Amino acid sequence: NAGVTQTPKFQVLKTGQSMTLQCAQDMNHNSMYWYRQDPGMGLRLIYYSASEGTTDKGEVPNGYNVSRLNKREFSLRLESAAPSQTSVYFCASSEFAVREQYFGPGTRLTVT
Amino acid sequence: RKEVEQDPGPFNVPEGATVAFNCTYSNSASQSFFWYRQDCRKEPKLLMSVYSSGNEDGRFTAQLNRASQYISLLIRDSKLSDSATYLCVVNSGGYQKVTFGTGTKLQVIP
């Protein structure tokens, strides 16, 4: 099993460009998450999807949108990238809220 | 007080040593607790869940102290491959209530 996969692994954008980060899991998990990780800070939740068909804002949702395409896939979109969105983005999944989360390998995004 | 606090380290220990990390949390209603390991430029990987009764997995032992609101991770017989950052994670009962610590860095030296 691949677990949680993410694409792309690396991306460089210019300010104002848009892009979509893709995430898929093959563990039949109900819940999926998008986090960002910045130096010296813990992982911060951007958006989550408790179950197929639902999405909700996390701690830092501004500048992002998400789509839960089906039970397996959860994408994150940056509509107009800003340098403050330079970060490492991780997708994760879990069976449900209080259970352990499994992470994808991350996307390193630089916005110039 | 931060929701979840960890000593950032680094903890530099020789191979074969025993090392322990603590993680304190502020919400007494927290429900589930985990330790993750994160290698440089990699994703966090689940090391172990922390149960009320404590649990052990090989050289690793995790404990929960609800009265003092902390969890601990003990690593015995440290290996070079244990060098990583260890994140504690506390879930206070909902999707938005999962808090990650900033991690404790461990360096095992030959």
mmCIF file of C-alpha atoms in Angstrom:
data_model
loop_
_atom_site.group_PDB
_atom_site.id
_atom_site.type_symbol
_atom_site.label_atom_id
_atom_site.label_comp_id
_atom_site.label_asym_id
_atom_site.label_seq_id
_atom_site.Cartn_x
_atom_site.Cartn_y
_atom_site.Cartn_z
ATOM 1 C CA ASN A 1 0.000 0.000 0.000
ATOM 2 C CA ALA A 2 1.239 3.497 -0.840
ATOM 3 C CA GLY A 3 -0.474 5.124 2.175
ATOM 4 C CA VAL A 4 -0.747 8.862 1.518
ATOM 5 C CA THR A 5 0.687 10.273 -1.696
ATOM 6 C CA GLN A 6 1.154 13.912 -2.666
ATOM 7 C CA THR A 7 2.064 15.686 -5.869
ATOM 8 C CA PRO A 8 4.105 17.623 -6.717
ATOM 9 C CA LYS A 9 7.100 17.186 -4.410
ATOM 10 C CA PHE A 10 8.527 20.612 -5.213
ATOM 11 C CA GLN A 11 7.080 23.745 -6.777
ATOM 12 C CA VAL A 12 8.244 27.294 -7.386
ATOM 13 C CA LEU A 13 5.598 29.909 -8.119
ATOM 14 C CA LYS A 14 5.662 33.592 -8.838
ATOM 15 C CA THR A 15 3.478 35.887 -6.757
ATOM 16 C CA GLY A 16 -0.066 35.831 -8.096
ATOM 17 C CA GLN A 17 0.150 32.439 -9.798
ATOM 18 C CA SER A 18 -2.216 29.657 -8.866
ATOM 19 C CA MET A 19 -1.711 25.950 -8.337
ATOM 20 C CA THR A 20 -3.350 22.860 -6.909
ATOM 21 C CA LEU A 21 -1.675 20.372 -4.603
ATOM 22 C CA GLN A 22 -2.986 16.849 -4.935
ATOM 23 C CA CYS A 23 -3.341 14.257 -2.190
ATOM 24 C CA ALA A 24 -4.642 10.701 -2.230
ATOM 25 C CA GLN A 25 -4.867 7.948 0.385
ATOM 26 C CA ASP A 26 -5.506 4.248 -0.040
ATOM 27 C CA MET A 27 -6.252 3.353 3.594
ATOM 28 C CA ASN A 28 -10.017 3.877 3.289
ATOM 29 C CA HIS A 29 -9.817 6.659 5.862
ATOM 30 C CA ASN A 30 -12.765 8.938 6.414
ATOM 31 C CA SER A 31 -10.879 12.093 7.365
ATOM 32 C CA MET A 32 -8.241 14.058 5.516
ATOM 33 C CA TYR A 33 -6.217 17.151 6.395
ATOM 34 C CA TRP A 34 -3.939 19.787 4.951
ATOM 35 C CA TYR A 35 -1.186 21.264 7.115
ATOM 36 C CA ARG A 36 1.636 23.682 6.607
ATOM 37 C CA GLN A 37 4.933 23.523 8.473
ATOM 38 C CA ASP A 38 7.167 26.521 8.896
ATOM 39 C CA PRO A 39 10.527 26.701 10.696
ATOM 40 C CA GLY A 40 10.154 26.937 14.471
ATOM 41 C CA MET A 41 6.413 26.332 14.379
ATOM 42 C CA GLY A 42 4.358 23.226 14.839
ATOM 43 C CA LEU A 43 2.215 21.928 12.037
ATOM 44 C CA ARG A 44 -0.759 24.209 11.488
ATOM 45 C CA LEU A 45 -4.057 22.983 10.122
ATOM 46 C CA ILE A 46 -5.236 24.740 6.971
ATOM 47 C CA TYR A 47 -8.382 22.775 6.116
ATOM 48 C CA TYR A 48 -9.793 19.401 6.934
ATOM 49 C CA SER A 49 -12.459 17.071 5.630
ATOM 50 C CA ALA A 50 -14.135 14.991 8.305
ATOM 51 C CA SER A 51 -15.783 12.772 5.727
ATOM 52 C CA GLU A 52 -16.480 12.620 2.032
ATOM 53 C CA GLY A 53 -18.585 15.615 1.015
ATOM 54 C CA THR A 54 -17.565 17.895 3.887
ATOM 55 C CA THR A 55 -14.767 20.415 4.318
ATOM 56 C CA ASP A 56 -14.039 22.897 7.098
ATOM 57 C CA LYS A 57 -11.544 25.611 7.904
ATOM 58 C CA GLY A 58 -8.669 25.010 10.223
ATOM 59 C CA GLU A 59 -6.366 27.452 11.962
ATOM 60 C CA VAL A 60 -4.886 29.183 8.881
ATOM 61 C CA PRO A 61 -7.337 28.926 5.928
ATOM 62 C CA ASN A 62 -6.862 32.365 4.347
ATOM 63 C CA GLY A 63 -5.576 32.202 0.794
ATOM 64 C CA TYR A 64 -6.484 28.534 0.312
ATOM 65 C CA ASN A 65 -9.398 26.459 -0.923
ATOM 66 C CA VAL A 66 -9.946 22.723 -0.833
ATOM 67 C CA SER A 67 -11.949 20.041 -2.602
ATOM 68 C CA ARG A 68 -12.730 16.574 -1.302
ATOM 69 C CA LEU A 69 -13.080 14.960 -4.682
ATOM 70 C CA ASN A 70 -14.041 11.532 -3.321
ATOM 71 C CA LYS A 71 -13.134 9.429 -0.296
ATOM 72 C CA ARG A 72 -9.561 8.969 -1.525
ATOM 73 C CA GLU A 73 -8.632 12.436 -2.771
ATOM 74 C CA PHE A 74 -8.335 15.846 -1.146
ATOM 75 C CA SER A 75 -6.814 18.765 -3.036
ATOM 76 C CA LEU A 76 -5.543 22.150 -1.859
ATOM 77 C CA ARG A 77 -5.669 25.175 -4.147
ATOM 78 C CA LEU A 78 -3.768 28.421 -3.913
ATOM 79 C CA GLU A 79 -5.676 30.926 -6.035
ATOM 80 C CA SER A 80 -3.146 33.771 -5.949
ATOM 81 C CA ALA A 81 0.111 32.730 -4.348
ATOM 82 C CA ALA A 82 1.909 35.078 -1.950
ATOM 83 C CA PRO A 83 5.450 34.862 -0.528
ATOM 84 C CA SER A 84 3.904 34.217 2.917
ATOM 85 C CA GLN A 85 2.670 30.893 1.544
ATOM 86 C CA THR A 86 6.224 29.637 1.087
ATOM 87 C CA SER A 87 6.172 26.533 3.252
ATOM 88 C CA VAL A 88 6.130 22.760 3.353
ATOM 89 C CA TYR A 89 2.635 21.373 2.886
ATOM 90 C CA PHE A 90 1.603 18.008 4.280
ATOM 91 C CA CYS A 91 -1.543 16.076 3.614
ATOM 92 C CA ALA A 92 -2.684 13.560 6.224
ATOM 93 C CA SER A 93 -5.515 11.114 6.757
ATOM 94 C CA SER A 94 -7.081 9.329 9.716
ATOM 95 C CA GLU A 95 -9.890 6.919 10.341
ATOM 96 C CA PHE A 96 -11.723 9.628 12.276
ATOM 97 C CA ALA A 97 -11.030 12.619 14.523
ATOM 98 C CA VAL A 98 -9.279 11.240 17.584
ATOM 99 C CA ARG A 99 -7.312 8.547 15.828
ATOM 100 C CA GLU A 100 -3.713 8.768 14.668
ATOM 101 C CA GLN A 101 -2.949 10.575 11.433
ATOM 102 C CA TYR A 102 -0.768 9.340 8.579
ATOM 103 C CA PHE A 103 1.144 11.836 6.514
ATOM 104 C CA GLY A 104 2.154 12.153 2.898
ATOM 105 C CA PRO A 105 5.738 13.023 1.909
ATOM 106 C CA GLY A 106 5.025 16.748 1.599
ATOM 107 C CA THR A 107 5.244 19.455 -1.040
ATOM 108 C CA ARG A 108 7.951 22.104 -0.746
ATOM 109 C CA LEU A 109 6.512 25.306 -2.148
ATOM 110 C CA THR A 110 8.452 28.498 -2.764
ATOM 111 C CA VAL A 111 6.681 31.671 -3.829
ATOM 112 C CA THR A 112 8.934 34.408 -5.190
ATOM 113 C CA ARG B 1 0.826 29.009 28.349
ATOM 114 C CA LYS B 2 1.101 27.226 25.002
ATOM 115 C CA GLU B 3 -1.333 24.386 24.360
ATOM 116 C CA VAL B 4 1.485 21.912 23.867
ATOM 117 C CA GLU B 5 5.065 22.552 24.934
ATOM 118 C CA GLN B 6 8.236 20.638 24.252
ATOM 119 C CA ASP B 7 11.862 21.340 25.043
ATOM 120 C CA PRO B 8 13.376 21.983 21.582
ATOM 121 C CA GLY B 9 16.742 20.504 22.599
ATOM 122 C CA PRO B 10 18.951 19.427 21.000
ATOM 123 C CA PHE B 11 19.547 16.441 23.226
ATOM 124 C CA ASN B 12 22.988 15.075 22.353
ATOM 125 C CA VAL B 13 23.400 11.565 23.742
ATOM 126 C CA PRO B 14 25.964 8.806 23.144
ATOM 127 C CA GLU B 15 24.974 5.548 21.524
ATOM 128 C CA GLY B 16 23.549 3.137 24.057
ATOM 129 C CA ALA B 17 22.287 5.840 26.389
ATOM 130 C CA THR B 18 18.773 6.217 27.713
ATOM 131 C CA VAL B 19 17.024 9.491 26.984
ATOM 132 C CA ALA B 20 13.624 10.847 27.971
ATOM 133 C CA PHE B 21 11.507 13.675 26.624
ATOM 134 C CA ASN B 22 8.477 15.283 28.182
ATOM 135 C CA CYS B 23 5.624 17.154 26.572
ATOM 136 C CA THR B 24 3.202 19.247 28.613
ATOM 137 C CA TYR B 25 -0.313 20.133 27.532
ATOM 138 C CA SER B 26 -2.700 22.736 28.866
ATOM 139 C CA ASN B 27 -6.160 21.333 28.094
ATOM 140 C CA SER B 28 -7.220 18.931 30.819
ATOM 141 C CA ALA B 29 -9.963 17.606 28.510
ATOM 142 C CA SER B 30 -7.430 16.240 26.017
ATOM 143 C CA GLN B 31 -8.429 12.809 24.826
ATOM 144 C CA SER B 32 -5.697 11.217 22.778
ATOM 145 C CA PHE B 33 -1.951 11.546 22.643
ATOM 146 C CA PHE B 34 0.711 10.487 20.189
ATOM 147 C CA TRP B 35 4.432 10.620 19.565
ATOM 148 C CA TYR B 36 5.662 11.142 16.029
ATOM 149 C CA ARG B 37 9.149 11.087 14.640
ATOM 150 C CA GLN B 38 10.220 13.502 11.925
ATOM 151 C CA ASP B 39 13.478 13.188 10.042
ATOM 152 C CA CYS B 40 15.001 16.232 8.391
ATOM 153 C CA ARG B 41 12.967 17.330 5.364
ATOM 154 C CA LYS B 42 10.595 14.370 5.704
ATOM 155 C CA GLU B 43 7.036 13.850 6.843
ATOM 156 C CA PRO B 44 6.092 13.081 10.455
ATOM 157 C CA LYS B 45 5.714 9.351 11.046
ATOM 158 C CA LEU B 46 3.698 7.835 13.856
ATOM 159 C CA LEU B 47 5.961 6.369 16.512
ATOM 160 C CA MET B 48 3.368 5.345 19.040
ATOM 161 C CA SER B 49 0.060 6.217 20.585
ATOM 162 C CA VAL B 50 0.087 6.982 24.309
ATOM 163 C CA TYR B 51 -2.418 5.141 26.432
ATOM 164 C CA SER B 52 -3.514 5.865 29.973
ATOM 165 C CA SER B 53 -1.831 2.690 31.176
ATOM 166 C CA GLY B 54 1.390 3.479 29.351
ATOM 167 C CA ASN B 55 2.740 1.442 26.501
ATOM 168 C CA GLU B 56 5.984 -0.001 25.293
ATOM 169 C CA ASP B 57 7.264 -0.877 21.843
ATOM 170 C CA GLY B 58 10.712 -2.381 21.889
ATOM 171 C CA ARG B 59 13.142 0.259 23.132
ATOM 172 C CA PHE B 60 10.443 2.926 23.315
ATOM 173 C CA THR B 61 8.134 3.556 26.269
ATOM 174 C CA ALA B 62 5.421 6.187 26.390
ATOM 175 C CA GLN B 63 3.637 7.345 29.526
ATOM 176 C CA LEU B 64 0.707 9.644 30.232
ATOM 177 C CA ASN B 65 0.378 11.610 33.451
ATOM 178 C CA ARG B 66 -3.052 13.207 33.450
ATOM 179 C CA ALA B 67 -2.688 14.735 36.919
ATOM 180 C CA SER B 68 0.355 16.752 35.875
ATOM 181 C CA GLN B 69 -0.745 17.009 32.244
ATOM 182 C CA TYR B 70 2.263 15.673 30.441
ATOM 183 C CA ILE B 71 3.286 12.761 28.283
ATOM 184 C CA SER B 72 6.736 11.283 28.134
ATOM 185 C CA LEU B 73 8.821 9.240 25.734
ATOM 186 C CA LEU B 74 11.711 7.094 26.935
ATOM 187 C CA ILE B 75 14.222 5.671 24.494
ATOM 188 C CA ARG B 76 16.556 2.962 25.780
ATOM 189 C CA ASP B 77 19.800 1.823 24.169
ATOM 190 C CA SER B 78 19.837 4.768 21.734
ATOM 191 C CA LYS B 79 20.911 4.051 18.150
ATOM 192 C CA LEU B 80 22.387 6.444 15.626
ATOM 193 C CA SER B 81 19.215 5.910 13.596
ATOM 194 C CA ASP B 82 17.136 7.378 16.440
ATOM 195 C CA SER B 83 18.485 10.831 15.570
ATOM 196 C CA ALA B 84 15.423 12.843 14.562
ATOM 197 C CA THR B 85 12.931 15.362 15.869
ATOM 198 C CA TYR B 86 10.212 13.927 18.101
ATOM 199 C CA LEU B 87 6.818 15.599 17.979
ATOM 200 C CA CYS B 88 4.134 15.186 20.559
ATOM 201 C CA VAL B 89 0.540 15.481 19.418
ATOM 202 C CA VAL B 90 -2.447 16.137 21.629
ATOM 203 C CA ASN B 91 -6.045 15.780 20.524
ATOM 204 C CA SER B 92 -8.641 17.584 22.609
ATOM 205 C CA GLY B 93 -11.574 15.944 20.926
ATOM 206 C CA GLY B 94 -12.152 17.330 17.471
ATOM 207 C CA TYR B 95 -10.671 17.906 14.055
ATOM 208 C CA GLN B 96 -9.634 21.421 14.924
ATOM 209 C CA LYS B 97 -8.365 20.404 18.320
ATOM 210 C CA VAL B 98 -5.279 18.487 17.257
ATOM 211 C CA THR B 99 -2.189 20.357 18.395
ATOM 212 C CA PHE B 100 1.328 19.495 17.355
ATOM 213 C CA GLY B 101 4.286 20.397 19.495
ATOM 214 C CA THR B 102 7.240 22.056 17.810
ATOM 215 C CA GLY B 103 9.393 19.027 18.512
ATOM 216 C CA THR B 104 12.434 17.918 20.480
ATOM 217 C CA LYS B 105 15.572 17.282 18.490
ATOM 218 C CA LEU B 106 17.616 14.213 19.383
ATOM 219 C CA GLN B 107 21.143 13.657 18.136
ATOM 220 C CA VAL B 108 22.720 10.304 18.974
ATOM 221 C CA ILE B 109 26.495 10.484 18.700
ATOM 222 C CA PRO B 110 28.925 7.601 18.166
#
